[in-house]
Amino acid sequence: VSIISKKKTTLRLYPQWMPLAFLLPHLVVFCVFQMYPVLSGIYASFTDWDLGKKPEWIGFDNFYNLFVNQNSMYYWQLRWGLENTIKFVLFCVPFQILVPLFLAMLMSRKMYCSKLITDLLYFPSLLSLAVVMVSWNALFDARNGYINAYLGFDKLVWTVTEPYNWIAIVFITVWWCQGGNFIIYRSAIAGIPNEILEAASVDGANFFQRFLHITLPSIKFPLQYTLIGSICSQFGIWGQPDMFNQGGPVVEMVNGYPRQSNMMLLQYVTEHGFEAGQASNIGIASAMALCLGVLMFIVSIIQFKMMRRNYM
Amino acid sequence: MEMVNRRKIAKTWIFSKKIFITLIMLSFAIIWLLPALLGVLTTFKPYGEFMRFAKTKNLFPIEWTLSNYQYVFENSPASVLGMAKNSLIVSTSHMLLAVFIASTSAYAYERLNFFGKEILFWTLMGLNMIPGVIGFVSQYYMYHDMGITNTLLSLIIPGLGGTFPIFLIRNFMTGVPKEMDESARIDGASEFQIYAHIVVPSIVPVLMVVGMSAFNGSWNDMMWPSLSINDPSC
């Protein structure tokens, strides 16, 4: 039995305030620039506030207008915005998982220049949204676009025709965002021990069976991780519809309010909340953002619970 | 003889299979990049050629020109060089600050002892799960009150408070042997010297990851700058 206690003795030669000195930069930035806006955003969603005046506490009036009052424009905008955002997430995320998974499976074969090809497939993710949208707008242009000219869609106006604008936006997003998931799957698949796959093929498992029973279970963790990441990031969709067709065509009028086919919730938030938009009703914009935030929070909690049950 | 022949055939078979897959994937990658490549090719077309595309259907410019670049560098309202300089200033300072803030904080959590360390750490991690979109609107008016909208500073700050980089760096730092900084401590090095001369040099890979993602995020951010910078005069 050792006389010296097993408990780790730490030598402290620094003054008491030292940890604080190291923590302070982050704590200050975190509190001032991250927590304060969240708290004041929650406060602002209970106020009547537009650009010229001070915020004024009105209790739940904003939420009444958003959820109950059908005569209010905001009721319909929240509904349409949420509907479109969720629709977009449902269309986009499966492809954002399947396309890179497919590519990574193809890349797992033995081949030459696999590094170069990986880099080429990842490359779009390095582009900024402005570059992506300028290139794709040229491709989807109705009169002179490459797609209409070469693929024979005769004068199809992609930006305003109902299912096609969704297809275009989802396609652009998958093209732009799949790179990160692709890299993760690629390294996960490369990490599967070759012996297992070889043993399976000796036993007579074909490519599809090996994929289903070996590859998929071995990359379960990265799959769930990317699923969470993709869903949470796609809830913040804003730029693609905004730069593609500014929210899209008006498809119907409800109570005299125009419903646009691609208008996402975050676009309504920026329209009402910022000087760059109309800054007409900052309180309502904050309340809308709060709804979106709560939704994102719930999704991430559910996924976190799922991961915890399976892995921790 | 037969054996050698068979081996040869098997070898060529494997070789041609590899070539085949490589060619397929390479062509696939090029198709994948086509939108970006077409964008690059369009920059060499003279003004108006794209507008006649439905008739001419030419991918490559009929008449190659650099006039678009000349316009962008010389005549346009703000020179592209000035804008690139702004982007570079913003992204670089965001990256440096993010790395500094996250690594000092991770050092405190990993190497120093203080009351309530783990509680504070996991509280911050939990608070970080609150989606930033909730504070998105009021953040703008906070910057407005501070008088930093329409300045580069307002683009540098957002995102610096994230806690995920701290988590990453802290995890990486556990792999750096504690004996090194303890011996330095006995030799009379101050905490900041240990941080700067011993710990930071041994966690460069993770700092690169954090820095790259911070730079990339700042460089590719579109929404916040377009809302925060709304005065065309500056």
Coordinates of C-alpha atoms in Angstrom, one line a residue:
Chain A
V1 CA 0.0 0.0 0.0
S2 CA 1.4 3.2 -1.0
I3 CA 1.8 5.8 1.6
I4 CA 1.3 8.6 -0.8
S5 CA -2.4 9.2 -1.4
K6 CA -3.7 8.1 -4.8
K7 CA -5.6 11.4 -5.0
K8 CA -3.9 13.6 -7.5
T9 CA -2.2 16.5 -5.8
T10 CA -2.1 19.5 -7.9
L11 CA 0.5 22.1 -7.4
R12 CA -1.0 25.6 -7.5
L13 CA 1.5 28.3 -8.0
Y14 CA -0.9 30.8 -9.5
P15 CA -2.9 33.4 -7.8
Q16 CA -6.7 32.9 -7.2
W17 CA -7.8 35.3 -9.9
M18 CA -5.7 33.5 -12.7
P19 CA -8.5 31.3 -14.0
L20 CA -10.8 34.3 -14.2
A21 CA -8.2 36.1 -16.4
F22 CA -8.3 33.2 -18.8
L23 CA -12.1 32.8 -18.7
L24 CA -13.0 36.4 -19.0
P25 CA -12.6 37.1 -22.7
H26 CA -15.0 34.3 -23.5
L27 CA -17.4 34.9 -20.7
V28 CA -17.8 38.6 -21.6
V29 CA -18.3 37.9 -25.3
F30 CA -20.7 35.1 -24.4
C31 CA -22.8 37.1 -22.0
V32 CA -22.9 40.4 -23.9
F33 CA -23.1 39.2 -27.5
Q34 CA -24.8 35.9 -27.2
M35 CA -27.0 35.6 -24.1
Y36 CA -28.1 39.3 -24.0
P37 CA -29.5 39.3 -27.5
V38 CA -31.4 36.1 -26.8
L39 CA -32.9 37.5 -23.5
S40 CA -33.8 40.8 -25.1
G41 CA -35.2 39.0 -28.0
I42 CA -37.5 37.1 -25.7
Y43 CA -38.4 40.4 -24.0
A44 CA -39.0 42.1 -27.4
S45 CA -41.5 39.5 -28.4
F46 CA -43.8 40.7 -25.6
T47 CA -43.6 44.3 -26.7
D48 CA -45.0 46.6 -29.3
W49 CA -42.0 48.1 -30.9
D50 CA -41.3 49.8 -34.2
L51 CA -38.4 51.8 -35.4
G52 CA -39.4 55.2 -34.3
K53 CA -40.3 54.5 -30.7
K54 CA -39.3 52.7 -27.5
P55 CA -40.5 49.1 -26.9
E56 CA -43.8 49.0 -24.9
W57 CA -44.9 45.9 -22.9
I58 CA -48.1 44.5 -24.3
G59 CA -48.1 41.0 -22.8
F60 CA -49.2 38.2 -25.1
D61 CA -50.8 40.4 -27.8
N62 CA -48.1 39.5 -30.4
F63 CA -48.7 35.8 -29.7
Y64 CA -52.4 36.3 -29.9
N65 CA -52.0 37.8 -33.3
L66 CA -49.6 35.1 -34.4
F67 CA -51.6 32.1 -33.2
V68 CA -55.2 33.0 -32.8
N69 CA -56.3 36.1 -34.6
Q70 CA -57.2 35.1 -38.1
N71 CA -57.7 38.7 -39.2
S72 CA -54.1 39.5 -38.6
M73 CA -51.6 39.4 -41.4
Y74 CA -49.1 37.9 -39.0
Y75 CA -51.2 34.8 -38.3
W76 CA -51.1 33.9 -41.9
Q77 CA -47.5 34.8 -42.4
L78 CA -46.4 32.6 -39.5
R79 CA -48.4 29.7 -40.9
W80 CA -47.1 30.0 -44.4
G81 CA -43.6 30.7 -43.3
L82 CA -43.5 27.7 -41.0
E83 CA -45.2 25.5 -43.6
N84 CA -42.7 26.4 -46.2
T85 CA -39.7 26.0 -43.9
I86 CA -40.8 22.6 -42.7
K87 CA -41.6 21.6 -46.3
F88 CA -38.2 22.6 -47.3
V89 CA -36.5 20.7 -44.5
L90 CA -38.5 17.6 -45.4
F91 CA -37.6 17.8 -49.1
C92 CA -34.0 18.8 -48.6
V93 CA -32.6 16.8 -45.7
P94 CA -33.2 13.3 -47.1
F95 CA -31.2 14.2 -50.2
Q96 CA -28.6 15.9 -48.1
I97 CA -28.0 12.5 -46.4
L98 CA -28.6 10.2 -49.4
V99 CA -26.6 12.0 -52.0
P100 CA -23.3 12.2 -50.1
L101 CA -23.9 8.7 -48.8
F102 CA -24.2 7.4 -52.4
L103 CA -21.1 9.4 -53.4
A104 CA -19.1 8.1 -50.5
M105 CA -20.1 4.5 -51.2
L106 CA -18.9 4.9 -54.8
M107 CA -15.7 6.5 -53.6
S108 CA -15.1 3.6 -51.2
R109 CA -14.1 1.4 -54.2
K110 CA -10.4 1.2 -55.1
M111 CA -9.5 3.9 -57.6
Y112 CA -6.9 6.4 -58.7
C113 CA -6.9 10.1 -57.8
S114 CA -9.4 9.5 -55.1
K115 CA -8.1 12.5 -53.1
L116 CA -8.6 14.8 -56.1
I117 CA -12.1 13.6 -56.8
T118 CA -13.0 14.0 -53.1
D119 CA -11.8 17.6 -53.2
L120 CA -13.7 18.3 -56.4
L121 CA -16.9 16.9 -54.9
Y122 CA -16.4 18.9 -51.8
F123 CA -15.6 22.1 -53.6
P124 CA -19.1 23.7 -53.9
S125 CA -19.3 23.8 -50.1
L126 CA -16.5 26.3 -50.0
L127 CA -18.3 28.8 -52.2
S128 CA -20.3 31.6 -50.7
L129 CA -24.0 31.8 -51.1
A130 CA -23.7 34.8 -53.4
V131 CA -21.4 33.0 -55.9
V132 CA -23.6 29.9 -55.7
M133 CA -26.8 31.8 -56.5
V134 CA -25.3 33.9 -59.3
S135 CA -24.1 30.7 -61.1
W136 CA -27.4 28.9 -60.6
N137 CA -29.5 31.8 -61.5
A138 CA -27.7 31.9 -64.8
L139 CA -28.4 28.1 -65.2
F140 CA -32.1 28.4 -64.4
D141 CA -32.7 31.5 -66.4
A142 CA -35.9 31.1 -68.4
R143 CA -34.8 32.5 -71.7
N144 CA -31.1 32.0 -71.8
G145 CA -30.4 29.5 -69.1
Y146 CA -28.2 26.5 -69.8
I147 CA -30.8 24.1 -68.4
N148 CA -33.7 25.2 -70.5
A149 CA -31.5 25.4 -73.6
Y150 CA -29.9 22.0 -73.3
L151 CA -32.4 19.9 -71.5
G152 CA -35.2 21.0 -73.6
F153 CA -37.6 22.5 -71.0
D154 CA -39.1 25.0 -73.4
K155 CA -39.3 28.4 -71.8
L156 CA -40.1 27.0 -68.4
V157 CA -39.9 29.8 -65.9
W158 CA -38.2 28.0 -63.0
T159 CA -38.6 30.9 -60.5
V160 CA -42.4 31.1 -60.7
T161 CA -43.8 27.7 -61.7
E162 CA -45.0 26.0 -58.6
P163 CA -43.3 22.6 -58.2
Y164 CA -40.2 23.6 -60.2
N165 CA -39.1 26.5 -58.0
W166 CA -39.1 24.0 -55.1
I167 CA -37.1 21.5 -57.1
A168 CA -34.6 24.2 -58.1
I169 CA -34.1 25.5 -54.5
V170 CA -33.7 22.0 -53.1
F171 CA -31.4 21.0 -55.9
I172 CA -29.2 24.1 -55.4
T173 CA -29.1 23.6 -51.6
V174 CA -28.1 19.9 -51.9
W175 CA -25.4 20.8 -54.4
W176 CA -24.1 23.5 -52.1
C177 CA -24.4 21.8 -48.7
Q178 CA -23.6 18.1 -49.3
G179 CA -19.8 18.5 -49.0
G180 CA -19.5 18.5 -45.3
N181 CA -21.6 15.3 -44.9
F182 CA -19.8 13.7 -47.8
I183 CA -16.4 14.2 -46.0
I184 CA -17.8 12.8 -42.8
Y185 CA -19.3 9.7 -44.5
R186 CA -16.2 9.2 -46.5
S187 CA -13.9 9.0 -43.5
A188 CA -16.4 6.9 -41.6
I189 CA -16.6 4.4 -44.4
A190 CA -12.8 4.3 -44.8
G191 CA -12.6 3.5 -41.1
I192 CA -14.5 0.2 -41.4
P193 CA -12.1 -2.6 -41.1
N194 CA -11.5 -4.3 -44.4
E195 CA -11.5 -7.8 -42.9
I196 CA -15.2 -7.6 -42.0
L197 CA -16.2 -6.7 -45.5
E198 CA -13.9 -9.4 -47.0
A199 CA -15.3 -12.0 -44.6
A200 CA -18.8 -11.1 -45.6
S201 CA -18.0 -11.3 -49.3
V202 CA -16.4 -14.7 -48.8
D203 CA -19.5 -15.8 -47.1
G204 CA -21.4 -14.8 -50.2
A205 CA -22.9 -11.4 -49.3
N206 CA -23.4 -9.2 -52.3
F207 CA -22.7 -5.5 -52.5
F208 CA -26.1 -4.5 -51.3
Q209 CA -26.2 -6.9 -48.4
R210 CA -22.7 -5.7 -47.3
F211 CA -24.0 -2.1 -47.4
L212 CA -27.1 -2.9 -45.5
H213 CA -25.6 -5.1 -42.8
I214 CA -22.1 -3.9 -42.3
T215 CA -21.6 -0.4 -43.7
L216 CA -24.8 1.2 -42.5
P217 CA -24.5 -0.1 -38.9
S218 CA -20.9 0.9 -38.7
I219 CA -21.6 4.5 -39.7
K220 CA -24.7 4.9 -37.6
F221 CA -23.2 7.5 -35.3
P222 CA -22.0 9.9 -38.1
L223 CA -25.4 9.3 -39.8
Q224 CA -27.3 10.6 -36.8
Y225 CA -24.9 13.4 -36.2
T226 CA -25.2 14.7 -39.7
L227 CA -29.0 14.3 -39.6
I228 CA -29.1 16.6 -36.6
G229 CA -26.7 19.1 -38.1
S230 CA -28.5 19.1 -41.4
I231 CA -32.0 19.6 -39.9
C232 CA -30.9 22.3 -37.6
S233 CA -29.0 24.3 -40.2
Q234 CA -31.8 23.9 -42.9
F235 CA -34.4 25.4 -40.5
G236 CA -32.4 28.6 -41.0
I237 CA -33.1 28.7 -44.7
W238 CA -33.2 32.2 -46.0
G239 CA -30.7 33.0 -48.7
Q240 CA -31.6 30.6 -51.5
P241 CA -35.2 31.6 -51.9
D242 CA -34.4 35.2 -51.2
M243 CA -31.8 35.4 -54.0
F244 CA -33.6 32.9 -56.3
N245 CA -37.0 34.4 -56.6
Q246 CA -37.5 36.8 -53.7
G247 CA -40.0 34.5 -52.1
G248 CA -41.7 33.4 -55.2
P249 CA -45.0 34.2 -57.0
V250 CA -48.2 35.0 -55.2
V251 CA -50.2 31.8 -55.3
E252 CA -53.4 32.9 -53.5
M253 CA -54.9 35.7 -51.5
V254 CA -56.2 34.9 -48.0
N255 CA -58.1 37.7 -46.2
G256 CA -56.5 40.1 -48.6
Y257 CA -53.0 39.0 -47.7
P258 CA -50.8 37.6 -50.5
R259 CA -49.4 34.1 -50.1
Q260 CA -46.0 33.6 -51.7
S261 CA -45.0 30.1 -52.7
N262 CA -41.4 30.1 -51.4
M263 CA -41.5 32.6 -48.6
M264 CA -39.7 31.1 -45.6
L265 CA -40.3 32.2 -42.0
L266 CA -36.9 33.8 -41.7
Q267 CA -37.7 36.0 -44.7
Y268 CA -40.8 37.3 -42.9
V269 CA -38.7 37.9 -39.8
T270 CA -36.1 40.0 -41.8
E271 CA -38.9 41.8 -43.6
H272 CA -40.6 43.0 -40.4
G273 CA -37.6 43.3 -38.1
F274 CA -34.8 45.1 -39.9
E275 CA -34.1 48.5 -41.3
A276 CA -33.1 46.9 -44.5
G277 CA -36.6 45.6 -44.8
Q278 CA -39.6 47.7 -43.6
A279 CA -38.8 47.5 -39.9
S280 CA -42.5 47.8 -39.4
N281 CA -43.0 45.6 -36.4
I282 CA -39.9 44.5 -34.5
G283 CA -42.0 42.9 -31.7
I284 CA -43.8 40.6 -34.1
A285 CA -40.5 39.8 -35.9
S286 CA -39.0 38.8 -32.5
A287 CA -42.0 36.7 -31.7
M288 CA -41.8 34.9 -35.0
A289 CA -38.1 34.3 -34.5
L290 CA -38.9 33.0 -31.0
C291 CA -41.3 30.5 -32.5
L292 CA -38.7 29.3 -35.0
G293 CA -36.1 29.1 -32.3
V294 CA -38.3 27.0 -30.0
L295 CA -39.0 24.7 -32.9
M296 CA -35.3 24.3 -33.6
F297 CA -34.6 23.8 -29.9
I298 CA -37.3 21.0 -29.6
V299 CA -35.8 19.2 -32.6
S300 CA -32.3 19.3 -31.3
I301 CA -33.5 18.1 -27.8
I302 CA -35.3 15.2 -29.3
Q303 CA -32.2 14.2 -31.4
F304 CA -29.9 14.7 -28.4
K305 CA -32.1 12.4 -26.3
M306 CA -32.0 9.8 -29.1
M307 CA -28.2 10.0 -29.4
R308 CA -27.9 9.7 -25.6
R309 CA -30.1 6.7 -25.4
N310 CA -28.0 4.9 -28.1
Y311 CA -24.5 6.0 -27.3
M312 CA -23.9 7.2 -23.8
Chain B
M1 CA 3.3 -20.6 -67.6
E2 CA -0.4 -21.0 -67.2
M3 CA -0.2 -19.6 -63.6
V4 CA 1.7 -16.6 -64.8
N5 CA -0.7 -15.9 -67.5
R6 CA -3.7 -16.2 -65.2
R7 CA -2.1 -13.8 -62.7
K8 CA -1.5 -11.4 -65.5
I9 CA -5.1 -11.5 -66.6
A10 CA -6.3 -11.0 -63.0
K11 CA -3.9 -8.1 -62.7
T12 CA -5.1 -6.4 -65.9
W13 CA -8.7 -7.1 -64.8
I14 CA -8.2 -5.3 -61.5
F15 CA -6.3 -2.5 -63.2
S16 CA -9.0 -1.9 -65.8
K17 CA -11.7 -2.0 -63.1
K18 CA -9.9 0.7 -61.1
I19 CA -9.4 2.8 -64.2
F20 CA -13.1 2.4 -65.1
I21 CA -14.3 3.5 -61.6
T22 CA -11.9 6.4 -61.6
L23 CA -13.1 7.6 -65.0
I24 CA -16.8 7.3 -63.9
M25 CA -16.1 9.2 -60.7
L26 CA -14.0 11.8 -62.4
S27 CA -16.6 12.6 -65.0
F28 CA -19.2 12.7 -62.3
A29 CA -17.1 15.2 -60.3
I30 CA -16.8 17.4 -63.4
I31 CA -20.5 17.3 -64.0
W32 CA -21.0 18.1 -60.4
L33 CA -18.7 21.2 -60.8
L34 CA -20.3 22.2 -64.1
P35 CA -22.4 25.0 -62.6
A36 CA -19.4 26.7 -61.1
L37 CA -17.3 26.1 -64.2
L38 CA -20.0 27.6 -66.5
G39 CA -20.0 30.6 -64.2
V40 CA -16.3 31.0 -64.7
L41 CA -16.6 30.6 -68.5
T42 CA -19.4 33.3 -68.5
T43 CA -17.0 35.8 -67.0
F44 CA -15.0 35.7 -70.2
K45 CA -18.0 36.4 -72.5
P46 CA -18.5 40.0 -73.7
Y47 CA -21.5 41.8 -72.5
G48 CA -24.6 40.6 -74.2
E49 CA -23.3 37.3 -75.4
F50 CA -25.1 35.5 -72.5
M51 CA -28.3 37.2 -73.5
R52 CA -28.2 35.6 -76.9
F53 CA -27.5 32.2 -75.4
A54 CA -30.8 30.7 -76.4
K55 CA -29.8 31.1 -80.1
T56 CA -26.1 30.4 -80.0
K57 CA -25.9 27.7 -77.4
N58 CA -22.2 28.0 -76.9
L59 CA -20.6 27.0 -73.6
F60 CA -17.3 28.6 -74.5
P61 CA -17.2 32.2 -75.3
I62 CA -17.3 33.0 -79.0
E63 CA -15.1 35.9 -78.4
W64 CA -12.9 35.8 -75.3
T65 CA -12.6 39.0 -73.4
L66 CA -11.3 40.4 -70.2
S67 CA -13.4 43.5 -70.2
N68 CA -15.6 42.2 -67.4
Y69 CA -12.6 42.0 -65.2
Q70 CA -11.5 45.4 -66.2
Y71 CA -14.9 46.8 -65.3
V72 CA -14.9 45.1 -61.9
F73 CA -11.4 46.3 -61.0
E74 CA -11.8 49.8 -62.3
N75 CA -15.2 51.3 -63.0
S76 CA -17.8 49.6 -60.8
P77 CA -19.2 51.7 -57.9
A78 CA -16.8 50.1 -55.5
S79 CA -13.7 48.3 -56.7
V80 CA -13.8 44.6 -56.1
L81 CA -10.4 45.0 -54.4
G82 CA -11.8 47.2 -51.7
M83 CA -14.6 44.7 -51.0
A84 CA -12.2 41.8 -50.9
K85 CA -10.0 43.8 -48.5
N86 CA -13.1 44.3 -46.2
S87 CA -14.0 40.6 -46.4
L88 CA -10.4 39.7 -45.6
I89 CA -10.1 42.0 -42.6
V90 CA -13.4 40.8 -41.2
S91 CA -12.7 37.1 -41.7
T92 CA -9.1 37.2 -40.5
S93 CA -9.8 39.1 -37.4
H94 CA -12.9 36.9 -36.6
M95 CA -10.7 33.9 -37.0
L96 CA -7.9 35.2 -34.8
L97 CA -10.2 36.3 -32.1
A98 CA -12.2 33.1 -32.2
V99 CA -9.0 31.0 -31.8
F100 CA -7.7 33.2 -29.0
I101 CA -11.0 33.3 -27.0
A102 CA -11.7 29.6 -27.3
S103 CA -8.2 28.5 -26.5
T104 CA -7.7 30.7 -23.4
S105 CA -11.0 29.5 -22.1
A106 CA -10.3 25.9 -22.9
Y107 CA -6.9 26.3 -21.1
A108 CA -8.7 27.5 -17.9
Y109 CA -11.1 24.6 -18.0
E110 CA -8.5 22.0 -18.7
R111 CA -5.4 23.1 -16.8
L112 CA -6.5 25.4 -14.0
N113 CA -8.7 24.6 -11.0
F114 CA -11.4 26.9 -9.7
F115 CA -14.7 26.6 -7.8
G116 CA -17.6 25.3 -9.9
K117 CA -15.5 24.6 -13.0
E118 CA -17.5 21.7 -14.4
I119 CA -20.8 23.2 -13.5
L120 CA -19.9 26.4 -15.4
F121 CA -18.5 24.5 -18.4
W122 CA -21.6 22.3 -18.8
T123 CA -24.0 25.3 -18.1
L124 CA -22.3 27.1 -21.0
M125 CA -22.6 24.1 -23.2
G126 CA -26.3 23.8 -22.4
L127 CA -27.0 27.5 -22.9
N128 CA -25.2 27.2 -26.3
M129 CA -28.0 24.9 -27.5
I130 CA -30.5 27.8 -27.5
P131 CA -30.8 28.7 -31.1
G132 CA -29.3 32.1 -31.9
V133 CA -32.2 33.0 -34.2
I134 CA -34.2 34.0 -31.1
G135 CA -31.8 36.9 -30.5
F136 CA -31.4 37.6 -34.2
V137 CA -33.6 40.7 -34.4
S138 CA -32.7 42.3 -31.1
Q139 CA -29.0 41.7 -31.8
Y140 CA -29.3 44.2 -34.6
Y141 CA -30.9 46.9 -32.4
M142 CA -28.3 46.2 -29.7
Y143 CA -25.5 46.9 -32.2
H144 CA -27.6 49.9 -33.4
D145 CA -27.6 51.3 -29.8
M146 CA -23.9 50.7 -29.5
G147 CA -23.4 52.6 -32.7
I148 CA -21.5 49.8 -34.5
T149 CA -23.9 48.9 -37.2
N150 CA -22.4 49.8 -40.6
T151 CA -18.9 49.1 -39.3
L152 CA -16.7 46.1 -39.8
L153 CA -16.7 45.5 -36.1
S154 CA -20.4 44.5 -36.3
L155 CA -19.4 41.7 -38.7
I156 CA -16.5 40.5 -36.7
I157 CA -18.2 40.0 -33.3
P158 CA -21.2 37.6 -34.0
G159 CA -20.3 34.0 -33.4
L160 CA -17.3 34.6 -31.2
G161 CA -19.1 33.4 -28.1
G162 CA -19.8 29.9 -29.4
T163 CA -18.8 27.2 -26.9
F164 CA -18.3 24.3 -29.3
P165 CA -14.7 25.3 -30.2
I166 CA -13.9 25.3 -26.4
F167 CA -15.3 21.8 -26.2
L168 CA -13.1 20.7 -29.1
I169 CA -10.0 22.4 -27.9
R170 CA -10.4 21.1 -24.3
N171 CA -10.8 17.5 -25.6
F172 CA -7.7 17.9 -27.6
M173 CA -5.8 19.5 -24.8
T174 CA -6.3 16.4 -22.5
G175 CA -3.9 14.6 -24.8
V176 CA -1.1 17.1 -24.0
P177 CA 1.0 15.7 -21.1
K178 CA 0.5 17.7 -17.9
E179 CA 4.0 17.0 -16.8
M180 CA 5.3 19.4 -19.3
D181 CA 3.5 22.4 -17.9
E182 CA 4.0 21.3 -14.3
S183 CA 7.8 21.3 -14.8
A184 CA 7.6 24.7 -16.5
R185 CA 5.5 25.9 -13.6
I186 CA 8.2 24.8 -11.1
D187 CA 10.8 26.5 -13.2
G188 CA 8.8 29.7 -12.6
A189 CA 6.9 30.1 -15.8
S190 CA 3.7 32.2 -15.4
E191 CA 0.4 30.7 -16.5
F192 CA 0.3 32.8 -19.6
Q193 CA 3.8 31.7 -20.6
I194 CA 2.8 28.1 -20.2
Y195 CA -0.3 28.7 -22.3
A196 CA 1.6 30.5 -25.0
H197 CA 4.8 28.5 -25.1
I198 CA 3.9 25.0 -24.2
V199 CA 0.2 24.3 -24.7
V200 CA -0.6 26.3 -27.8
P201 CA 2.3 24.9 -29.8
S202 CA 1.1 21.4 -29.0
I203 CA -2.5 21.9 -30.0
V204 CA -1.9 23.6 -33.4
P205 CA -4.0 21.0 -35.3
V206 CA -7.2 21.6 -33.4
L207 CA -6.6 25.4 -33.5
M208 CA -6.3 25.1 -37.3
V209 CA -9.6 23.3 -37.4
V210 CA -11.3 25.9 -35.2
G211 CA -9.7 28.8 -37.1
M212 CA -10.6 27.4 -40.6
S213 CA -14.2 26.9 -39.7
A214 CA -14.4 30.3 -38.1
F215 CA -12.8 31.9 -41.2
N216 CA -15.1 30.0 -43.5
G217 CA -18.2 30.8 -41.6
S218 CA -17.4 34.5 -41.5
W219 CA -16.3 34.6 -45.2
N220 CA -19.5 32.8 -46.4
D221 CA -22.0 34.6 -44.1
M222 CA -24.5 36.4 -46.2
M223 CA -27.5 37.1 -44.1
W224 CA -26.1 39.1 -41.2
P225 CA -23.9 41.4 -43.3
S226 CA -26.7 42.1 -45.7
L227 CA -28.9 43.2 -42.8
S228 CA -26.4 44.9 -40.7
I229 CA -24.7 46.9 -43.4
N230 CA -27.5 48.9 -44.9
D231 CA -26.0 52.3 -45.5
P232 CA -24.6 52.4 -49.0
S233 CA -22.4 55.4 -48.3
C234 CA -19.9 53.4 -46.3

